[in-house]
Short mmCIF file of C-alpha atoms in Angstrom, two decimals:
data_model
loop_
_atom_site.label_atom_id
_atom_site.label_comp_id
_atom_site.label_asym_id
_atom_site.label_seq_id
_atom_site.Cartn_x
_atom_site.Cartn_y
_atom_site.Cartn_z
CA MET A 1 15.06 -22.92 -18.00
CA TRP A 2 12.69 -24.46 -15.40
CA SER A 3 9.08 -25.92 -16.72
CA LEU A 4 6.28 -24.20 -14.58
CA GLU A 5 3.36 -26.26 -16.54
CA CYS A 6 1.21 -29.65 -15.55
CA GLU A 7 1.54 -30.59 -12.22
CA ASP A 8 3.88 -27.77 -11.58
CA GLY A 9 1.63 -24.50 -12.98
CA TRP A 10 0.68 -23.97 -9.43
CA THR A 11 4.25 -21.84 -8.73
CA GLY A 12 3.40 -19.69 -10.94
CA PRO A 13 1.34 -16.91 -9.21
CA LEU A 14 3.85 -17.12 -6.59
CA GLY A 15 6.37 -15.28 -8.43
CA PRO A 16 4.85 -11.77 -6.86
CA VAL A 17 4.10 -13.41 -3.95
CA GLU A 18 7.50 -13.98 -2.79
CA HIS A 19 7.94 -10.67 -4.55
CA LEU A 20 6.18 -8.38 -2.39
CA LEU A 21 6.83 -10.53 0.94
CA GLY A 22 10.40 -10.01 0.19
CA TRP A 23 10.06 -6.18 0.21
CA LEU A 24 7.69 -6.35 3.11
CA LEU A 25 10.05 -7.87 5.09
CA GLY A 26 12.74 -5.62 3.91
CA CYS A 27 11.01 -2.47 5.05
CA VAL A 28 10.12 -3.78 8.06
CA LEU A 29 13.05 -5.53 9.28
CA LEU A 30 15.73 -3.58 8.04
CA GLY A 31 13.55 0.06 9.18
CA LEU A 32 14.36 -1.19 12.51
CA GLY A 33 18.13 -1.66 12.02
CA CYS A 34 18.26 2.21 10.34
CA ASP A 35 16.73 2.87 14.21
CA ARG A 36 19.47 1.18 15.90
CA PHE A 37 22.32 1.10 13.53
CA GLY A 38 21.73 4.65 11.34
CA ARG A 39 20.86 5.09 8.26
CA ARG A 40 24.09 4.85 6.26
CA PRO A 41 24.86 1.19 7.12
CA VAL A 42 21.95 -0.21 6.44
CA PHE A 43 21.91 1.51 3.29
CA VAL A 44 25.16 0.50 2.81
CA ALA A 45 24.73 -2.78 3.42
CA SER A 46 21.78 -3.27 1.67
CA LEU A 47 23.74 -2.76 -1.68
CA VAL A 48 26.32 -4.99 -0.35
CA LEU A 49 23.33 -7.58 0.02
CA ALA A 50 21.58 -6.70 -2.90
CA THR A 51 24.98 -7.12 -5.58
CA GLY A 52 26.29 -10.22 -3.95
CA LEU A 53 22.34 -11.85 -4.43
CA GLY A 54 21.53 -10.22 -7.32
CA ALA A 55 24.86 -11.92 -8.71
CA GLY A 56 23.71 -15.39 -7.13
CA GLU A 57 20.49 -14.91 -9.41
CA VAL A 58 22.56 -15.82 -12.78
CA LEU A 59 24.00 -19.14 -10.97
CA ALA A 60 21.11 -20.59 -9.92
CA ALA A 61 21.07 -23.97 -10.46
CA SER A 62 16.98 -24.20 -9.08
CA PHE A 63 13.46 -22.13 -8.90
CA PRO A 64 12.96 -22.62 -5.65
CA THR A 65 16.97 -21.75 -5.27
CA LEU A 66 15.84 -19.11 -7.34
CA MET A 67 12.84 -17.85 -5.68
CA ALA A 68 15.02 -17.80 -2.06
CA LEU A 69 17.66 -15.70 -3.73
CA ARG A 70 14.99 -13.40 -5.28
CA GLN A 71 12.81 -13.19 -1.95
CA LEU A 72 16.79 -12.09 -0.29
CA HIS A 73 17.61 -9.93 -2.98
CA ARG A 74 13.89 -8.04 -3.35
CA GLY A 75 14.14 -7.28 1.05
CA ALA A 76 17.95 -5.63 0.65
CA LEU A 77 16.45 -3.47 -2.20
CA ALA A 78 14.07 -2.22 0.24
CA GLY A 79 15.92 -1.75 2.45
CA ALA A 80 18.28 0.64 0.62
CA SER A 81 15.03 2.47 -0.15
CA LEU A 82 13.73 2.65 2.72
CA ALA A 83 17.32 4.24 3.89
CA LEU A 84 17.35 6.51 0.99
CA TYR A 85 13.75 7.90 1.62
CA VAL A 86 14.48 8.42 5.63
CA ALA A 87 17.49 9.91 5.45
CA ARG A 88 15.97 12.27 3.01
CA GLU A 89 13.32 13.06 5.30
CA CYS A 90 15.50 12.93 8.12
CA ARG A 91 18.45 15.42 6.69
CA GLY A 92 15.14 18.34 6.05
CA CYS A 93 14.20 18.29 10.24
CA LEU A 94 17.66 19.09 11.66
CA LEU A 95 17.19 22.07 13.52
CA GLU A 96 14.10 23.20 12.10
CA GLY A 97 12.59 25.75 13.61
CA ARG A 98 14.57 27.24 15.63
CA GLY A 99 15.90 30.23 13.83
CA GLN A 100 19.82 29.49 14.28
CA ALA A 101 22.45 28.11 12.50
CA THR A 102 22.10 28.70 9.03
CA TYR A 103 25.43 28.52 7.49
CA VAL A 104 24.63 24.91 9.08
CA CYS A 105 20.76 23.92 7.72
CA SER A 106 21.84 25.65 4.21
CA GLY A 107 23.95 22.96 3.09
CA LEU A 108 22.35 20.27 4.95
CA GLU A 109 18.37 21.04 4.64
CA LEU A 110 18.15 19.53 1.05
CA CYS A 111 14.13 18.86 2.34
CA ASP A 112 13.11 21.74 4.45
CA PRO A 113 9.62 22.08 5.53
CA PRO A 114 8.57 23.77 2.53
CA HIS A 115 10.69 21.30 0.03
CA ARG A 116 9.99 17.89 1.33
CA LEU A 117 7.02 17.34 -0.93
CA ALA A 118 9.08 18.20 -3.89
CA PHE A 119 11.88 15.82 -3.33
CA SER A 120 9.81 13.13 -2.21
CA MET A 121 7.30 13.05 -5.03
CA GLY A 122 10.94 13.50 -7.48
CA ALA A 123 11.80 10.00 -6.38
CA SER A 124 8.60 8.63 -7.06
CA LEU A 125 9.10 10.50 -10.65
CA PHE A 126 12.61 8.42 -10.92
CA SER A 127 11.18 5.05 -9.31
CA VAL A 128 8.31 5.39 -12.48
CA ALA A 129 10.67 6.01 -15.00
CA GLY A 130 12.70 3.25 -14.02
CA THR A 131 9.40 0.94 -14.41
CA LEU A 132 8.66 2.28 -17.74
CA LEU A 133 12.57 1.94 -18.98
CA LEU A 134 12.23 -2.07 -17.21
CA PRO A 135 10.16 -3.75 -20.23
CA GLY A 136 12.45 -2.50 -22.69
CA LEU A 137 15.47 -3.14 -21.19
CA ALA A 138 13.93 -6.72 -21.03
CA LEU A 139 12.76 -6.77 -24.27
CA LEU A 140 17.02 -5.57 -26.12
CA ALA A 141 18.72 -8.24 -23.18
CA GLN A 142 16.10 -11.23 -24.24
CA ASP A 143 18.26 -13.57 -21.53
CA TRP A 144 16.58 -12.73 -18.11
CA ARG A 145 19.97 -13.99 -17.06
CA PHE A 146 21.99 -11.09 -18.36
CA LEU A 147 19.25 -8.99 -17.22
CA GLN A 148 19.85 -9.93 -13.86
CA GLY A 149 23.38 -9.30 -13.96
CA LEU A 150 22.91 -6.38 -15.36
CA SER A 151 20.71 -5.40 -12.54
CA ALA A 152 23.64 -6.47 -10.28
CA LEU A 153 26.17 -4.57 -11.96
CA VAL A 154 23.75 -1.40 -12.07
CA THR A 155 23.81 -2.15 -7.79
CA GLY A 156 27.15 -2.36 -7.12
CA THR A 157 27.94 0.97 -9.21
CA LEU A 158 25.35 2.36 -7.12
CA LEU A 159 27.34 1.21 -4.10
CA LEU A 160 30.69 2.55 -5.48
CA PHE A 161 29.57 6.01 -5.76
CA TRP A 162 26.69 6.24 -3.03
CA GLY A 163 29.24 4.25 -0.44
CA SER A 164 31.42 7.37 0.45
CA PRO A 165 31.03 9.11 3.39
CA ALA A 166 30.88 12.63 1.76
CA LEU A 167 28.31 11.47 -0.43
CA PHE A 168 25.90 9.81 1.29
CA PRO A 169 26.86 11.11 4.95
CA GLU A 170 24.88 9.78 8.13
CA SER A 171 21.60 12.10 9.24
CA PRO A 172 22.60 14.69 11.98
CA CYS A 173 19.09 15.08 12.92
CA TRP A 174 19.03 10.96 13.80
CA LEU A 175 22.56 11.08 15.89
CA LEU A 176 21.33 14.45 18.01
CA ALA A 177 18.20 12.64 18.22
CA THR A 178 19.39 9.60 20.39
CA GLY A 179 22.42 11.32 21.88
CA GLN A 180 25.86 11.08 19.37
CA SER A 181 26.45 14.87 19.37
CA ALA A 182 29.99 14.66 18.69
CA ARG A 183 29.48 12.52 15.50
CA ALA A 184 26.71 14.71 14.64
CA ARG A 185 29.04 17.70 15.27
CA LYS A 186 31.55 16.71 12.82
CA ILE A 187 29.56 15.82 9.98
CA LEU A 188 26.93 19.46 10.34
CA TRP A 189 30.74 21.70 10.84
CA HIS A 190 31.88 19.61 7.40
CA PHE A 191 29.08 21.06 5.45
CA ALA A 192 29.30 24.11 7.43
CA GLU A 193 33.02 23.98 5.41
CA ALA A 194 31.87 22.67 2.37
CA SER A 195 29.26 25.28 1.81
CA GLY A 196 31.90 28.37 1.80
CA VAL A 197 31.37 29.33 5.65
CA ASN A 198 33.94 29.28 8.85
CA PRO A 199 32.14 27.72 11.83
CA GLU A 200 34.95 29.73 13.91
CA ASP A 201 33.82 32.81 12.44
CA SER A 202 29.90 33.91 12.32
CA SER A 203 27.33 35.59 13.99
CA GLU A 204 26.42 35.47 17.97
CA GLU A 205 23.38 33.26 16.52
CA GLU A 206 25.15 30.26 14.65
CA SER A 207 28.01 30.85 17.53
CA SER A 208 25.46 29.98 20.49
CA LEU A 209 24.48 27.17 18.60
CA ALA A 210 28.01 26.56 17.92
CA THR A 211 28.56 26.50 22.00
CA GLU A 212 25.10 24.27 22.48
CA LEU A 213 27.40 21.39 20.84
CA ASP A 214 30.14 22.09 22.27
CA VAL A 215 28.30 21.09 25.67
CA LEU A 216 26.64 18.66 24.27
CA CYS A 217 29.23 16.71 23.42
CA ALA A 218 31.51 17.39 26.11
CA GLY A 219 29.03 14.79 27.92
CA SER A 220 29.31 12.19 25.54
CA PRO A 221 26.50 10.52 27.19
CA GLN A 222 25.97 6.78 25.93
CA PRO A 223 23.35 6.95 22.51
CA ARG A 224 19.60 6.30 23.31
CA HIS A 225 18.20 4.07 20.46
CA HIS A 226 14.70 3.57 20.56
CA TRP A 227 11.83 0.87 19.32
CA VAL A 228 8.94 1.27 17.59
CA LEU A 229 7.16 -0.72 20.22
CA GLU A 230 7.47 2.31 22.85
CA LEU A 231 5.04 4.18 20.82
CA ARG A 232 2.36 1.90 22.23
CA HIS A 233 3.00 4.14 25.32
CA THR A 234 1.96 6.97 24.13
CA ARG A 235 -1.43 9.02 23.44
CA VAL A 236 -1.94 10.00 20.02
CA ALA A 237 1.58 9.16 18.32
CA TRP A 238 0.75 5.48 17.64
CA ARG A 239 -2.79 6.06 16.47
CA ASN A 240 -1.55 8.26 13.92
CA GLY A 241 0.78 5.81 12.76
CA LEU A 242 -2.19 2.95 13.13
CA ILE A 243 -4.25 5.04 10.89
CA LEU A 244 -1.84 5.58 7.71
CA GLY A 245 -1.18 2.20 7.61
CA PHE A 246 -4.53 1.27 7.38
CA SER A 247 -4.48 3.73 4.44
CA SER A 248 -1.89 1.99 2.88
CA LEU A 249 -3.46 -1.44 3.14
CA ILE A 250 -6.38 0.13 1.17
CA GLY A 251 -4.53 1.87 -1.51
CA GLY A 252 -2.31 -1.14 -2.23
CA GLY A 253 -5.19 -4.14 -1.08
CA ILE A 254 -7.42 -2.44 -3.65
CA ARG A 255 -5.98 -2.12 -6.13
CA THR A 256 -6.54 -5.68 -8.10
CA SER A 257 -10.49 -5.08 -7.77
CA PHE A 258 -9.88 -2.09 -10.09
CA LEU A 259 -7.93 -3.86 -12.83
CA ARG A 260 -10.04 -6.53 -12.90
CA SER A 261 -12.61 -4.39 -13.53
CA LEU A 262 -10.36 -2.97 -16.06
CA THR A 263 -9.10 -6.06 -17.85
CA PRO A 264 -12.46 -8.97 -17.00
CA GLY A 265 -10.29 -11.72 -18.83
CA GLU A 266 -7.23 -12.69 -19.03
CA PRO A 267 -4.71 -9.58 -19.84
CA THR A 268 -1.72 -9.33 -21.11
CA PHE A 269 0.93 -8.07 -19.24
CA TYR A 270 2.03 -5.12 -20.71
CA TRP A 271 -1.18 -3.55 -20.95
CA PRO A 272 -2.11 -3.51 -17.23
CA TYR A 273 2.64 -2.76 -16.03
CA PHE A 274 2.60 0.39 -18.50
CA LEU A 275 -0.95 1.53 -17.32
CA VAL A 276 -0.42 1.37 -13.29
CA ALA A 277 3.24 3.26 -14.26
CA GLY A 278 1.05 5.63 -15.82
CA LEU A 279 -1.16 6.76 -13.45
CA GLU A 280 1.44 6.24 -11.05
CA ALA A 281 3.38 9.18 -12.68
CA ALA A 282 -0.22 11.07 -12.47
CA ALA A 283 -0.81 10.88 -9.13
CA THR A 284 2.53 11.63 -7.97
CA ILE A 285 2.03 15.11 -10.05
CA PHE A 286 -1.74 15.52 -9.02
CA LEU A 287 0.32 15.79 -4.99
CA LEU A 288 2.58 17.31 -6.33
CA LEU A 289 0.24 19.97 -7.32
CA THR A 290 -2.07 19.91 -4.23
CA ALA A 291 -0.57 18.18 -0.62
CA ASP A 292 1.24 21.38 -0.23
CA LEU A 293 -1.45 23.97 -1.23
CA TRP A 294 -4.11 22.23 0.10
CA GLY A 295 -2.72 20.36 2.73
CA ARG A 296 -1.92 16.71 3.61
CA ARG A 297 -5.07 15.39 5.55
CA PRO A 298 -7.82 17.19 2.97
CA VAL A 299 -5.72 14.97 0.33
CA LEU A 300 -5.70 12.08 1.57
CA LEU A 301 -9.31 12.73 2.58
CA LEU A 302 -10.42 13.49 -0.93
CA GLY A 303 -8.19 10.41 -2.75
CA THR A 304 -10.32 7.82 0.22
CA LEU A 305 -13.18 9.25 -0.78
CA VAL A 306 -12.64 8.64 -4.34
CA LEU A 307 -11.76 6.04 -3.79
CA GLY A 308 -14.57 4.34 -1.25
CA LEU A 309 -17.11 5.96 -3.74
CA ALA A 310 -16.07 4.36 -7.57
CA SER A 311 -15.23 1.28 -5.69
CA LEU A 312 -18.93 0.78 -4.33
CA LEU A 313 -20.20 1.96 -7.91
CA LEU A 314 -18.31 -0.75 -9.51
CA LEU A 315 -19.22 -3.19 -6.65
CA ALA A 316 -23.03 -3.05 -7.04
CA GLY A 317 -23.36 -1.65 -11.33
CA THR A 318 -20.88 -3.25 -13.32
CA GLN A 319 -23.68 -5.16 -15.11
CA TYR A 320 -25.56 -2.54 -14.94
CA LEU A 321 -23.30 0.95 -15.96
CA PRO A 322 -22.18 1.59 -19.54
CA SER A 323 -18.45 0.38 -20.38
CA TRP A 324 -17.02 3.60 -20.85
CA THR A 325 -18.31 4.34 -17.14
CA VAL A 326 -16.81 1.61 -15.99
CA LEU A 327 -13.64 2.47 -17.32
CA SER A 328 -13.53 5.62 -16.16
CA LEU A 329 -14.37 4.79 -12.68
CA SER A 330 -11.90 2.10 -12.81
CA VAL A 331 -9.27 4.30 -14.07
CA LEU A 332 -10.09 7.17 -11.03
CA GLY A 333 -10.10 4.47 -8.79
CA LEU A 334 -6.49 3.15 -9.68
CA LEU A 335 -5.47 7.28 -9.42
CA ALA A 336 -6.78 7.63 -6.11
CA SER A 337 -5.11 4.29 -4.99
CA GLN A 338 -1.42 5.20 -6.10
CA ALA A 339 -2.31 8.66 -4.93
CA VAL A 340 -3.12 7.32 -1.09
CA SER A 341 -0.78 4.12 -0.82
CA ALA A 342 2.26 7.53 -2.08
CA LEU A 343 0.53 10.29 0.27
CA SER A 344 0.29 7.41 3.51
CA SER A 345 4.19 7.22 3.04
CA LEU A 346 4.91 10.09 3.05
CA PHE A 347 2.47 11.45 5.77
CA SER A 348 3.68 8.59 8.03
CA ALA A 349 7.33 9.93 7.81
CA GLU A 350 6.32 13.58 8.69
CA VAL A 351 4.35 12.50 11.68
CA PHE A 352 6.82 9.39 12.82
CA PRO A 353 9.63 10.47 15.22
CA THR A 354 13.22 11.01 14.39
CA VAL A 355 13.83 7.81 16.59
CA THR A 356 11.06 5.47 15.17
CA ARG A 357 10.94 7.17 12.01
CA GLY A 358 13.02 3.96 9.90
CA ALA A 359 10.96 0.93 11.64
CA GLY A 360 7.43 3.49 11.62
CA LEU A 361 7.62 4.26 8.06
CA GLY A 362 8.69 0.50 7.45
CA LEU A 363 5.39 -0.81 9.15
CA VAL A 364 3.30 1.23 7.01
CA LEU A 365 5.22 0.46 3.63
CA GLY A 366 4.98 -3.45 4.64
CA ALA A 367 1.07 -2.90 5.42
CA GLY A 368 0.55 -1.63 1.89
CA LEU A 369 2.46 -4.36 0.39
CA LEU A 370 0.50 -6.88 2.51
CA GLY A 371 -2.75 -5.34 0.17
CA GLN A 372 -0.69 -5.43 -2.62
CA ALA A 373 -0.20 -9.49 -2.08
CA ALA A 374 -3.99 -10.11 -1.88
CA SER A 375 -4.18 -10.41 -5.13
CA PRO A 376 -1.54 -13.20 -6.23
CA LEU A 377 -2.50 -15.30 -3.29
CA ALA A 378 -6.09 -15.35 -4.92
CA ASP A 379 -4.92 -16.34 -8.06
CA VAL A 380 -3.02 -19.40 -6.52
CA HIS A 381 -6.72 -20.62 -5.90
CA GLY A 382 -8.14 -19.61 -8.97
CA ARG A 383 -9.41 -16.35 -7.92
CA GLN A 384 -11.88 -17.75 -5.88
CA GLY A 385 -13.08 -15.19 -3.09
CA PHE A 386 -12.55 -12.13 -5.15
CA PHE A 387 -15.61 -10.68 -5.08
CA LEU A 388 -15.11 -10.86 -1.66
CA GLN A 389 -12.14 -9.67 -1.28
CA HIS A 390 -13.63 -6.30 -3.24
CA VAL A 391 -16.58 -6.44 -0.26
CA VAL A 392 -14.14 -6.19 2.34
CA PHE A 393 -11.58 -3.52 0.87
CA SER A 394 -14.21 -1.63 -0.40
CA ALA A 395 -15.73 -1.36 3.59
CA PHE A 396 -12.22 -0.88 4.91
CA ALA A 397 -12.08 2.28 2.39
CA ILE A 398 -15.49 4.12 3.81
CA LEU A 399 -14.25 3.48 7.56
CA ALA A 400 -10.67 5.06 6.88
CA LEU A 401 -12.76 7.94 5.63
CA LEU A 402 -13.46 8.29 9.40
CA CYS A 403 -10.12 7.34 10.70
CA VAL A 404 -8.32 10.08 7.87
CA LEU A 405 -10.60 12.47 10.07
CA LEU A 406 -8.35 12.11 13.04
CA LEU A 407 -4.91 12.68 11.84
CA PRO A 408 -2.97 16.20 12.70
CA GLU A 409 -1.57 18.33 9.63
CA SER A 410 2.50 17.92 9.36
CA ARG A 411 2.04 20.43 6.21
CA GLY A 412 5.19 23.20 7.11
CA ARG A 413 5.83 21.65 10.34
CA ALA A 414 9.05 20.36 11.61
CA LEU A 415 9.35 16.34 11.52
CA PRO A 416 9.02 15.51 15.52
CA GLN A 417 12.29 14.64 17.02
CA SER A 418 10.98 12.19 20.14
CA LEU A 419 8.24 10.73 21.01
CA GLN A 420 7.07 13.44 23.01
CA ASP A 421 7.58 16.06 20.01
CA ALA A 422 5.47 13.25 18.11
CA ASP A 423 2.68 12.66 20.36
CA ARG A 424 2.66 16.75 20.59
CA LEU A 425 0.84 16.24 16.99
CA ARG A 426 -2.72 16.82 17.75
CA ARG A 427 -5.81 17.17 15.22
CA SER A 428 -6.37 20.40 13.76
CA PRO A 429 -9.64 22.24 12.20
CA LEU A 430 -9.76 20.69 8.66
CA LEU A 431 -10.53 23.75 6.69
CA ARG A 432 -7.92 26.01 8.77
CA GLY A 433 -5.16 27.21 6.48
CA GLY A 434 -2.06 27.05 8.63
CA PRO A 435 -0.80 24.17 10.24
CA LEU A 436 -2.33 24.78 13.18
CA GLN A 437 -2.69 22.71 16.77
CA ASP A 438 -6.07 21.97 18.72
CA HIS A 439 -6.09 23.88 22.15
CA LEU A 440 -7.44 20.40 23.27
CA PRO A 441 -5.58 16.81 23.07
CA LEU A 442 -7.53 14.14 21.16
CA LEU A 443 -7.71 11.71 23.52
CA PRO A 444 -6.71 12.61 26.83
CA ALA A 445 -6.50 11.21 29.59
CA SER A 446 -8.27 12.49 32.42
CA GLN A 447 -10.32 15.18 32.30
CA PRO A 448 -8.58 16.92 35.23
CA GLN A 449 -5.67 16.77 32.91
CA ALA A 450 -7.58 18.27 30.52
CA ARG A 451 -9.03 21.29 32.53
CA THR A 452 -5.29 21.65 33.68
CA GLN A 453 -4.13 22.18 30.20
CA LEU A 454 -6.55 24.71 29.62
CA ALA A 455 -6.02 25.93 32.47
CA GLN A 456 -2.13 26.30 31.50
CA GLU A 457 -3.13 27.70 28.10
CA GLY A 458 -5.42 30.56 29.12
#
C-alpha cells in the first residue's frame, strides 16, 4: 500500500480524473474502431485487453504504474460497453421499413423501433444494479487487490461467454451499410435457419430480398468505410450530433453542482454514491415510461428545462431558501441531469448513421465524461472556481433549451444507414404525435434549392 498524504496528497483527486479520462479515450478511440473494423472485433479485443490489464493492476508495484494501468483498463471497458451498445442498436435497424424478409428480421431485430428504448433502459438498470452491488463486494473482499483480481476473472468469464460468434455475431446492419453483403448474407441465413425457417422455401416477398442480397454478393465490392469527420460535409447530421454532445456535456458537468448543494461540507463516500445510483435508476424508469409516449425531443427538452431552472434557483437563492427546498431542488436537478445524459446517448445512437454510429456515440459519451471531469479537476485546486463552474453550466443549460428545439424526432423511425439518410432527419413540429418530417429543410443551402424542393413535394 502507498501513502498519499502530506506532499503526495495532491495525487488523491487524480484517481477520479484518470478514471474518467480512461473512459473518455476508450469511447472516442474504440468508437472509431467500431466503424472501421466492426462491432464484434472491438468488443472481443476490448474484453481481452480488460482481462489482461485488470490482472496487471493486481501486480502493480508503484502508484504511477497502477494509475496508468487503471486508465488503460477503463478505456478497454469503455470500448466493450460502447461496442455492445452500438451492436444492440444496429441490430434493430436492419432493413426496417422495407416490409420484406419477415423471417430475417424476426430472429435478428432485438431492438426494432418499438423496443429500442426498453432494451437500452433495461441495460442501464443492469448497470445500476452493478453499481449498487460493488460496495458490498468491496466490503466482503476487504483487500483491493483481491477485488481487482475478481473483476479480471469476471471479465475473462464474459470473454469466454460472449466471444463465441454464435452468441455475438457481427452486426449485419453495419456489414450491409459498408458493402460487405456476402458476410451479411451468411449471418442473416444463419438466423433464419435458427428461427426454423428455410431461406430457400419462403414467400415471394421474402424471396425477392434473398435475390437482391444474392445480386449484391455477386458484385463483391470492397468495403466502404467512413470516418466521423465526413459528417462535416452534411447539412444537418453534424448539427444534430453537436447538439446532443452539448446536452451530454451539460448533463455530466452540472451534476456536481447539485451534489455540492446536497452536501456543502465534506460528505461521506456512501451517501452521494448511493444517491446518484438510486437517482440513475429513477431517471431510467422515467425515460422508460415517457420517451416512447411523448417522444425523445420533448422529454429531452423537459429534462433540460428542469435542469436549468433548478440550477438557476440554487445559484440565486441557496442562502435564502429553506433547507427542504434546497434539498428538493438538488434531488430534482440530479434526476434531470441523469435523464438528460441517458437520453442524449440513446438519441445520438438513433440519429447518427450506421457507418459512423460508433464514433458519433463515442464522441457524445466522451462529452459527458468531459463534463464530469470538471469536478475532480476543481478538487485538485482545493475547490477553487466552483461558483464560476456552476454559473457556466447553468448558462449552458439555458442555451441548450434553444438547441434541443432544432433536433428531429427519432421515436419509431428506422435508424439511418448512410450519411445521406442521417441528413434527411429534419426537425418536426414539437407537439405532433407521429414521427413525421417537415416539408422544408431546417437550414436550406440556398433559396433556389428550397423552391425546387417545394415544387417536387407538391
